[in-house]
PDB file of C-alpha atoms and ligand atoms in Angstrom:
ATOM      1  CA  MET A  47      10.716 148.511  21.663  1.00 63.00           C
ATOM      2  CA  SER A  48      13.517 147.401  23.812  1.00 85.00           C
ATOM      3  CA  ARG A  49      12.313 144.509  26.330  1.00 97.00           C
ATOM      4  CA  LYS A  50      14.656 143.910  29.674  1.00 97.00           C
ATOM      5  CA  LYS A  51      16.250 140.736  29.257  1.00 98.00           C
ATOM      6  CA  ILE A  52      15.584 137.626  31.776  1.00 98.00           C
ATOM      7  CA  ILE A  53      18.358 135.503  32.444  1.00 98.00           C
ATOM      8  CA  ALA A  54      16.728 132.775  34.820  1.00 99.00           C
ATOM      9  CA  ALA A  55      18.591 129.497  35.902  1.00 99.00           C
ATOM     10  CA  ASN A  56      16.474 126.284  36.201  1.00 98.00           C
ATOM     11  CA  TRP A  57      18.324 123.978  38.558  1.00 98.00           C
ATOM     12  CA  LYS A  58      16.029 121.297  38.054  1.00 98.00           C
ATOM     13  CA  MET A  59      16.718 118.583  40.632  1.00 98.00           C
ATOM     14  CA  TYR A  60      20.540 119.584  41.587  1.00 98.00           C
ATOM     15  CA  LYS A  61      21.577 121.074  44.899  1.00 98.00           C
ATOM     16  CA  THR A  62      20.798 120.669  48.615  1.00 98.00           C
ATOM     17  CA  PRO A  63      20.094 123.786  50.834  1.00 98.00           C
ATOM     18  CA  GLU A  64      23.791 123.986  51.538  1.00 98.00           C
ATOM     19  CA  GLN A  65      24.926 123.704  47.966  1.00 98.00           C
ATOM     20  CA  SER A  66      22.557 126.478  47.127  1.00 98.00           C
ATOM     21  CA  ARG A  67      24.081 128.878  50.064  1.00 98.00           C
ATOM     22  CA  GLN A  68      27.656 128.129  48.807  1.00 98.00           C
ATOM     23  CA  PHE A  69      26.781 128.787  45.146  1.00 98.00           C
ATOM     24  CA  MET A  70      24.973 132.196  46.412  1.00 98.00           C
ATOM     25  CA  ASP A  71      27.758 132.978  48.441  1.00 98.00           C
ATOM     26  CA  GLU A  72      29.766 133.100  45.183  1.00 98.00           C
ATOM     27  CA  PHE A  73      27.375 134.080  42.642  1.00 98.00           C
ATOM     28  CA  VAL A  74      25.972 137.143  44.085  1.00 98.00           C
ATOM     29  CA  PRO A  75      29.088 139.401  44.188  1.00 98.00           C
ATOM     30  CA  LEU A  76      29.802 138.048  40.904  1.00 98.00           C
ATOM     31  CA  VAL A  77      26.868 139.929  39.667  1.00 98.00           C
ATOM     32  CA  ALA A  78      26.830 142.770  42.029  1.00 98.00           C
ATOM     33  CA  GLY A  79      25.610 145.870  40.449  1.00 96.00           C
ATOM     34  CA  HIS A  80      24.203 144.108  37.036  1.00 98.00           C
ATOM     35  CA  THR A  81      21.015 146.036  36.135  1.00 97.00           C
ATOM     36  CA  ARG A  82      20.689 145.513  32.550  1.00 97.00           C
ATOM     37  CA  ASP A  83      19.206 142.397  32.722  1.00 98.00           C
ATOM     38  CA  GLU A  84      16.923 140.582  35.448  1.00 98.00           C
ATOM     39  CA  ILE A  85      18.688 137.724  36.787  1.00 98.00           C
ATOM     40  CA  VAL A  86      16.280 134.758  38.274  1.00 98.00           C
ATOM     41  CA  ILE A  87      17.223 131.608  40.278  1.00 98.00           C
ATOM     42  CA  CYS A  88      14.720 128.792  40.192  1.00 99.00           C
ATOM     43  CA  PRO A  89      15.891 126.058  42.843  1.00 98.00           C
ATOM     44  CA  PRO A  90      14.110 123.001  44.213  1.00 98.00           C
ATOM     45  CA  PHE A  91      11.296 123.827  46.314  1.00 98.00           C
ATOM     46  CA  VAL A  92      13.565 122.682  49.568  1.00 98.00           C
ATOM     47  CA  ASP A  93      16.206 125.008  48.619  1.00 98.00           C
ATOM     48  CA  ILE A  94      14.027 128.026  48.327  1.00 98.00           C
ATOM     49  CA  ALA A  95      14.166 129.230  51.651  1.00 98.00           C
ATOM     50  CA  ALA A  96      17.887 129.094  51.529  1.00 98.00           C
ATOM     51  CA  VAL A  97      18.493 130.865  47.989  1.00 98.00           C
ATOM     52  CA  VAL A  98      15.735 133.792  49.224  1.00 98.00           C
ATOM     53  CA  GLU A  99      17.910 134.704  52.435  1.00 98.00           C
ATOM     54  CA  LYS A 100      21.082 134.773  50.368  1.00 98.00           C
ATOM     55  CA  ALA A 101      19.213 136.711  47.844  1.00 98.00           C
ATOM     56  CA  ARG A 102      17.277 139.174  50.107  1.00 97.00           C
ATOM     57  CA  GLY A 103      18.400 142.921  49.218  1.00 97.00           C
ATOM     58  CA  THR A 104      20.220 141.821  45.954  1.00 98.00           C
ATOM     59  CA  ASN A 105      19.372 141.947  42.345  1.00 98.00           C
ATOM     60  CA  VAL A 106      18.712 138.288  42.111  1.00 98.00           C
ATOM     61  CA  GLU A 107      15.166 137.205  42.259  1.00 98.00           C
ATOM     62  CA  VAL A 108      13.844 133.685  43.013  1.00 98.00           C
ATOM     63  CA  GLY A 109      11.268 131.425  41.407  1.00 98.00           C
ATOM     64  CA  GLY A 110       9.495 127.821  41.842  1.00 98.00           C
ATOM     65  CA  GLN A 111       9.942 125.257  39.097  1.00 98.00           C
ATOM     66  CA  ASN A 112       6.353 124.225  39.339  1.00 98.00           C
ATOM     67  CA  LEU A 113       3.266 124.806  41.019  1.00 98.00           C
ATOM     68  CA  TYR A 114      -0.429 123.291  41.113  1.00 98.00           C
ATOM     69  CA  TRP A 115      -3.724 124.741  40.777  1.00 98.00           C
ATOM     70  CA  GLU A 116      -5.786 124.084  43.749  1.00 98.00           C
ATOM     71  CA  LYS A 117      -5.194 126.689  46.614  1.00 95.00           C
ATOM     72  CA  GLU A 118      -4.847 123.823  48.875  1.00 97.00           C
ATOM     73  CA  GLY A 119      -6.026 120.609  50.092  1.00 98.00           C
ATOM     74  CA  ALA A 120      -5.039 117.134  50.478  1.00 98.00           C
ATOM     75  CA  PHE A 121      -2.840 116.692  47.392  1.00 98.00           C
ATOM     76  CA  THR A 122       0.518 115.649  48.624  1.00 98.00           C
ATOM     77  CA  ALA A 123       3.530 116.741  47.589  1.00 97.00           C
ATOM     78  CA  GLU A 124       2.159 119.579  45.796  1.00 98.00           C
ATOM     79  CA  VAL A 125       2.676 123.618  46.322  1.00 98.00           C
ATOM     80  CA  SER A 126       0.558 126.014  45.457  1.00 98.00           C
ATOM     81  CA  GLY A 127       0.797 129.758  44.428  1.00 98.00           C
ATOM     82  CA  GLU A 128       0.409 131.228  47.337  1.00 98.00           C
ATOM     83  CA  MET A 129       2.948 129.112  49.045  1.00 98.00           C
ATOM     84  CA  LEU A 130       5.200 130.224  46.604  1.00 98.00           C
ATOM     85  CA  VAL A 131       4.553 134.091  47.207  1.00 98.00           C
ATOM     86  CA  GLY A 132       4.869 133.460  50.774  1.00 98.00           C
ATOM     87  CA  ALA A 133       7.988 132.044  50.391  1.00 98.00           C
ATOM     88  CA  GLU A 134       8.965 135.109  48.645  1.00 98.00           C
ATOM     89  CA  CYS A 135       9.293 133.723  45.071  1.00 98.00           C
ATOM     90  CA  LYS A 136       8.713 136.297  42.287  1.00 98.00           C
ATOM     91  CA  TRP A 137       8.448 133.631  39.305  1.00 98.00           C
ATOM     92  CA  VAL A 138       7.385 130.332  38.680  1.00 98.00           C
ATOM     93  CA  ILE A 139       8.365 128.110  35.499  1.00 98.00           C
ATOM     94  CA  ILE A 140       5.172 126.171  33.864  1.00 98.00           C
ATOM     95  CA  GLY A 141       5.137 123.217  31.714  1.00 98.00           C
ATOM     96  CA  HIS A 142       8.783 122.488  31.279  1.00 98.00           C
ATOM     97  CA  SER A 143       9.187 119.917  28.634  1.00 97.00           C
ATOM     98  CA  GLU A 144      10.870 117.354  31.469  1.00 98.00           C
ATOM     99  CA  ARG A 145       7.338 117.672  32.970  1.00 98.00           C
ATOM    100  CA  ARG A 146       5.494 117.033  29.764  1.00 97.00           C
ATOM    101  CA  GLN A 147       7.852 114.371  29.373  1.00 96.00           C
ATOM    102  CA  TYR A 148       7.948 112.234  32.378  1.00 97.00           C
ATOM    103  CA  PHE A 149       5.146 113.464  34.895  1.00 98.00           C
ATOM    104  CA  GLY A 150       2.124 113.894  32.507  1.00 97.00           C
ATOM    105  CA  GLU A 151       1.949 117.462  31.903  1.00 98.00           C
ATOM    106  CA  THR A 152      -0.408 118.235  29.147  1.00 98.00           C
ATOM    107  CA  ASP A 153      -1.133 121.485  27.616  1.00 98.00           C
ATOM    108  CA  ASP A 154      -4.175 121.714  29.653  1.00 98.00           C
ATOM    109  CA  THR A 155      -2.357 121.420  32.860  1.00 98.00           C
ATOM    110  CA  VAL A 156      -0.283 124.149  31.589  1.00 98.00           C
ATOM    111  CA  ASN A 157      -3.308 126.311  30.833  1.00 98.00           C
ATOM    112  CA  ARG A 158      -4.518 125.651  34.666  1.00 98.00           C
ATOM    113  CA  ARG A 159      -1.280 126.265  36.243  1.00 98.00           C
ATOM    114  CA  LEU A 160      -0.853 129.629  34.065  1.00 98.00           C
ATOM    115  CA  LYS A 161      -4.546 130.773  35.617  1.00 98.00           C
ATOM    116  CA  VAL A 162      -3.419 130.058  39.357  1.00 98.00           C
ATOM    117  CA  ALA A 163       0.105 131.592  38.870  1.00 98.00           C
ATOM    118  CA  ALA A 164      -1.216 134.969  37.218  1.00 97.00           C
ATOM    119  CA  GLU A 165      -3.727 135.019  40.037  1.00 96.00           C
ATOM    120  CA  ALA A 166      -1.237 134.445  42.975  1.00 98.00           C
ATOM    121  CA  GLY A 167       0.614 137.608  41.511  1.00 98.00           C
ATOM    122  CA  LEU A 168       3.418 135.492  40.485  1.00 98.00           C
ATOM    123  CA  SER A 169       5.417 135.977  36.975  1.00 98.00           C
ATOM    124  CA  PRO A 170       4.901 132.868  34.853  1.00 98.00           C
ATOM    125  CA  ILE A 171       7.611 131.348  32.684  1.00 98.00           C
ATOM    126  CA  VAL A 172       5.712 129.188  30.278  1.00 98.00           C
ATOM    127  CA  CYS A 173       7.708 126.765  28.451  1.00 98.00           C
ATOM    128  CA  VAL A 174       7.108 125.507  24.792  1.00 98.00           C
ATOM    129  CA  GLY A 175       9.178 123.403  22.194  1.00 98.00           C
ATOM    130  CA  GLU A 176       9.018 120.860  20.017  1.00 97.00           C
ATOM    131  CA  VAL A 177      10.734 117.482  20.182  1.00 96.00           C
ATOM    132  CA  LYS A 178      13.188 116.488  17.586  1.00 95.00           C
ATOM    133  CA  GLU A 179      10.811 113.966  15.414  1.00 96.00           C
ATOM    134  CA  GLU A 180       8.263 117.077  15.257  1.00 97.00           C
ATOM    135  CA  ARG A 181      11.148 119.672  13.992  1.00 95.00           C
ATOM    136  CA  GLU A 182      12.098 116.712  11.308  1.00 95.00           C
ATOM    137  CA  ALA A 183       8.471 116.378  10.154  1.00 97.00           C
ATOM    138  CA  GLY A 184       8.409 119.950   9.774  1.00 96.00           C
ATOM    139  CA  VAL A 185       5.640 120.899  12.345  1.00 97.00           C
ATOM    140  CA  THR A 186       7.160 122.890  14.853  1.00 97.00           C
ATOM    141  CA  GLY A 187       5.049 125.453  13.758  1.00 97.00           C
ATOM    142  CA  ASP A 188       1.967 123.614  14.281  1.00 97.00           C
ATOM    143  CA  VAL A 189       3.385 122.598  17.904  1.00 98.00           C
ATOM    144  CA  LEU A 190       4.294 125.922  19.063  1.00 98.00           C
ATOM    145  CA  ARG A 191       1.077 127.343  17.894  1.00 98.00           C
ATOM    146  CA  ARG A 192      -0.954 124.771  19.707  1.00 98.00           C
ATOM    147  CA  GLN A 193       1.345 124.679  22.766  1.00 98.00           C
ATOM    148  CA  CYS A 194       0.699 128.164  23.070  1.00 98.00           C
ATOM    149  CA  SER A 195      -3.127 128.897  22.137  1.00 97.00           C
ATOM    150  CA  ARG A 196      -4.140 126.124  24.582  1.00 98.00           C
ATOM    151  CA  ALA A 197      -1.805 127.280  27.530  1.00 98.00           C
ATOM    152  CA  PHE A 198      -3.217 130.995  26.731  1.00 98.00           C
ATOM    153  CA  ALA A 199      -6.831 130.132  26.607  1.00 98.00           C
ATOM    154  CA  GLY A 200      -9.124 131.667  28.768  1.00 97.00           C
ATOM    155  CA  ILE A 201      -6.733 134.206  30.257  1.00 97.00           C
ATOM    156  CA  SER A 202      -7.016 137.755  29.986  1.00 97.00           C
ATOM    157  CA  ALA A 203      -4.317 140.331  28.891  1.00 97.00           C
ATOM    158  CA  ARG A 204      -4.384 141.919  32.129  1.00 96.00           C
ATOM    159  CA  LYS A 205      -4.193 138.633  34.211  1.00 96.00           C
ATOM    160  CA  ALA A 206      -1.052 137.417  31.706  1.00 97.00           C
ATOM    161  CA  ALA A 207       0.680 140.564  32.012  1.00 97.00           C
ATOM    162  CA  LYS A 208       3.440 139.188  34.069  1.00 98.00           C
ATOM    163  CA  MET A 209       3.922 136.213  31.814  1.00 98.00           C
ATOM    164  CA  ALA A 210       7.197 135.107  29.899  1.00 98.00           C
ATOM    165  CA  VAL A 211       7.493 132.475  27.800  1.00 98.00           C
ATOM    166  CA  ALA A 212      10.259 130.413  27.074  1.00 98.00           C
ATOM    167  CA  TYR A 213      11.057 128.102  23.556  1.00 98.00           C
ATOM    168  CA  GLU A 214      13.008 125.331  24.714  1.00 97.00           C
ATOM    169  CA  PRO A 215      13.182 123.079  21.944  1.00 97.00           C
ATOM    170  CA  VAL A 216      13.483 119.557  23.391  1.00 96.00           C
ATOM    171  CA  TRP A 217      16.508 118.327  21.207  1.00 95.00           C
ATOM    172  CA  ALA A 218      18.443 121.179  22.429  1.00 94.00           C
ATOM    173  CA  ILE A 219      18.114 120.509  26.268  1.00 93.00           C
ATOM    174  CA  GLY A 220      20.972 118.883  28.003  1.00 90.00           C
ATOM    175  CA  THR A 221      22.148 117.732  24.519  1.00 93.00           C
ATOM    176  CA  GLY A 222      24.989 120.504  23.587  1.00 89.00           C
ATOM    177  CA  LEU A 223      22.799 121.119  20.551  1.00 90.00           C
ATOM    178  CA  THR A 224      21.572 124.493  19.936  1.00 91.00           C
ATOM    179  CA  ALA A 225      19.161 126.131  17.984  1.00 91.00           C
ATOM    180  CA  THR A 226      20.873 128.659  15.537  1.00 93.00           C
ATOM    181  CA  PRO A 227      19.901 132.085  16.031  1.00 93.00           C
ATOM    182  CA  GLU A 228      17.740 132.095  13.077  1.00 92.00           C
ATOM    183  CA  MET A 229      15.740 129.011  14.334  1.00 94.00           C
ATOM    184  CA  ALA A 230      15.225 130.535  17.485  1.00 95.00           C
ATOM    185  CA  ASN A 231      14.512 133.906  15.626  1.00 95.00           C
ATOM    186  CA  GLU A 232      11.875 132.232  13.784  1.00 95.00           C
ATOM    187  CA  ALA A 233      10.114 130.349  16.523  1.00 97.00           C
ATOM    188  CA  HIS A 234      10.095 133.201  18.967  1.00 98.00           C
ATOM    189  CA  GLN A 235       8.314 135.483  15.944  1.00 97.00           C
ATOM    190  CA  LEU A 236       5.811 132.550  15.720  1.00 97.00           C
ATOM    191  CA  ILE A 237       5.254 132.718  19.486  1.00 98.00           C
ATOM    192  CA  ARG A 238       4.726 136.525  19.458  1.00 98.00           C
ATOM    193  CA  GLN A 239       2.357 136.162  16.921  1.00 98.00           C
ATOM    194  CA  GLU A 240       0.214 133.423  18.691  1.00 98.00           C
ATOM    195  CA  ALA A 241       0.412 135.555  21.608  1.00 98.00           C
ATOM    196  CA  ALA A 242      -0.723 138.838  19.436  1.00 98.00           C
ATOM    197  CA  ASN A 243      -3.520 136.559  18.101  1.00 97.00           C
ATOM    198  CA  VAL A 244      -4.672 135.804  21.772  1.00 97.00           C
ATOM    199  CA  PHE A 245      -3.566 139.033  23.716  1.00 98.00           C
ATOM    200  CA  GLY A 246      -3.456 141.816  21.191  1.00 97.00           C
ATOM    201  CA  GLU A 247      -0.473 143.263  19.311  1.00 97.00           C
ATOM    202  CA  GLU A 248       0.703 145.735  22.183  1.00 97.00           C
ATOM    203  CA  PHE A 249       0.751 142.909  24.736  1.00 97.00           C
ATOM    204  CA  ALA A 250       2.646 141.051  21.860  1.00 98.00           C
ATOM    205  CA  GLN A 251       5.625 143.527  21.660  1.00 97.00           C
ATOM    206  CA  GLN A 252       6.321 143.717  25.487  1.00 97.00           C
ATOM    207  CA  LEU A 253       6.132 139.920  25.709  1.00 98.00           C
ATOM    208  CA  ARG A 254       9.673 138.203  26.707  1.00 98.00           C
ATOM    209  CA  ILE A 255      10.346 135.352  24.765  1.00 98.00           C
ATOM    210  CA  LEU A 256      13.348 133.385  26.470  1.00 98.00           C
ATOM    211  CA  TYR A 257      15.427 130.912  24.681  1.00 97.00           C
ATOM    212  CA  GLY A 258      16.343 127.591  26.330  1.00 97.00           C
ATOM    213  CA  GLY A 259      18.408 124.603  25.616  1.00 96.00           C
ATOM    214  CA  SER A 260      22.333 124.076  25.970  1.00 95.00           C
ATOM    215  CA  VAL A 261      22.827 127.981  26.521  1.00 97.00           C
ATOM    216  CA  LYS A 262      26.472 128.359  27.753  1.00 97.00           C
ATOM    217  CA  PRO A 263      28.974 131.072  28.448  1.00 98.00           C
ATOM    218  CA  GLU A 264      30.393 130.546  24.782  1.00 97.00           C
ATOM    219  CA  ASN A 265      27.070 131.073  23.104  1.00 96.00           C
ATOM    220  CA  ALA A 266      25.360 133.512  25.219  1.00 97.00           C
ATOM    221  CA  ASN A 267      26.530 136.280  23.559  1.00 97.00           C
ATOM    222  CA  GLN A 268      25.309 135.246  20.088  1.00 96.00           C
ATOM    223  CA  LEU A 269      21.762 134.267  21.204  1.00 96.00           C
ATOM    224  CA  LEU A 270      21.162 137.121  23.444  1.00 97.00           C
ATOM    225  CA  SER A 271      22.110 139.670  20.934  1.00 95.00           C
ATOM    226  CA  GLN A 272      19.174 138.626  18.708  1.00 94.00           C
ATOM    227  CA  GLU A 273      16.277 141.462  18.426  1.00 93.00           C
ATOM    228  CA  GLU A 274      13.740 138.436  19.061  1.00 95.00           C
ATOM    229  CA  ILE A 275      15.867 136.631  21.916  1.00 97.00           C
ATOM    230  CA  ASP A 276      14.533 138.310  25.411  1.00 98.00           C
ATOM    231  CA  GLY A 277      16.393 136.139  27.694  1.00 98.00           C
ATOM    232  CA  ALA A 278      17.549 132.780  28.718  1.00 98.00           C
ATOM    233  CA  LEU A 279      16.688 129.922  30.602  1.00 98.00           C
ATOM    234  CA  VAL A 280      19.713 127.746  31.591  1.00 98.00           C
ATOM    235  CA  GLY A 281      20.036 124.409  33.066  1.00 98.00           C
ATOM    236  CA  GLY A 282      23.401 122.735  33.329  1.00 98.00           C
ATOM    237  CA  ALA A 283      25.659 125.855  32.786  1.00 98.00           C
ATOM    238  CA  SER A 284      23.262 127.733  35.456  1.00 98.00           C
ATOM    239  CA  LEU A 285      24.808 125.253  38.217  1.00 98.00           C
ATOM    240  CA  LYS A 286      27.956 126.897  38.648  1.00 98.00           C
ATOM    241  CA  ALA A 287      28.483 130.624  40.021  1.00 98.00           C
ATOM    242  CA  ASP A 288      31.181 130.953  37.453  1.00 98.00           C
ATOM    243  CA  SER A 289      29.566 130.133  34.041  1.00 98.00           C
ATOM    244  CA  PHE A 290      26.229 131.622  35.383  1.00 98.00           C
ATOM    245  CA  SER A 291      27.596 135.023  36.052  1.00 98.00           C
ATOM    246  CA  LYS A 292      29.245 134.892  32.600  1.00 98.00           C
ATOM    247  CA  ILE A 293      25.862 134.228  30.937  1.00 98.00           C
ATOM    248  CA  VAL A 294      24.325 136.803  33.007  1.00 98.00           C
ATOM    249  CA  LYS A 295      26.752 139.153  31.861  1.00 98.00           C
ATOM    250  CA  TRP A 296      26.418 138.143  28.196  1.00 97.00           C
TER     251      TRP A 296
HETATM  252  P1  13P B 252      20.202 122.792  29.218  1.00 60.80           P
HETATM  253  O1  13P B 252      20.706 124.306  29.733  1.00 60.80           O
HETATM  254  O2  13P B 252      20.904 121.794  30.489  1.00 60.80           O
HETATM  255  O3  13P B 252      20.374 122.432  28.262  1.00 60.80           O
HETATM  256  O4  13P B 252      18.886 123.007  29.803  1.00 60.80           O
HETATM  257  C1  13P B 252      17.898 123.859  29.523  1.00 60.80           C
HETATM  258  C2  13P B 252      16.390 123.688  30.058  1.00 60.80           C
HETATM  259  O5  13P B 252      16.083 123.057  30.206  1.00 60.80           O
HETATM  260  C3  13P B 252      16.451 125.176  31.039  1.00 60.80           C
HETATM  261  O6  13P B 252      15.125 124.994  31.512  1.00 60.80           O
END
């Protein structure tokens, strides 16, 4: 079973609209004609329009970094699935560890966001991953199983069809430390098993599981050539057109 890989940029809180346009002017020609992998950029909300405009008619797709579970209402500063779709986003990141660490995201709120993202027709990228203490205590498997089973609860396989999962060990994010291919493979197998338990074997075989955590041009090939690694979610190294294009072309 070959799964088309997804190389996704998570820009986090970086770049103004003007800096986003400059990135796209440089990046789009560097990856023109690249069809082996899906290319996704998730900019801050205020940059989405700029990136979408430059991505139109190219092989680059756009996503949000979060969404809220209500359709509309008095929820200052929140953004709905319908708004992201209206802004021409195809993707949305859900449950990034920074949201869990700093903004009170829980397995339950991840589940709520996943439900509405699927409802809106977006392709969600659900982030899971253990912190350093959990890895050291040998409970990585339990953590990943819990995060996945709670995130997936109450969602049908049909609804979840466009979902991807990103395994991002928190100790590897922005630290320069990377999970070894063996560690990533083991975690990805576990996530795939959990997806099989919830959605069935056929679904699990098609599910794309990305790796994130200090992916760089220098280690992209080693990670992405693993059978179990179906893509990358890239933070720091996605901010420069040159380095992100090298990762796309792993
Ligand atoms: P870095 O690539 O900067 O380690 O960040 C990974 C990440 O959090 C992507 O979502």
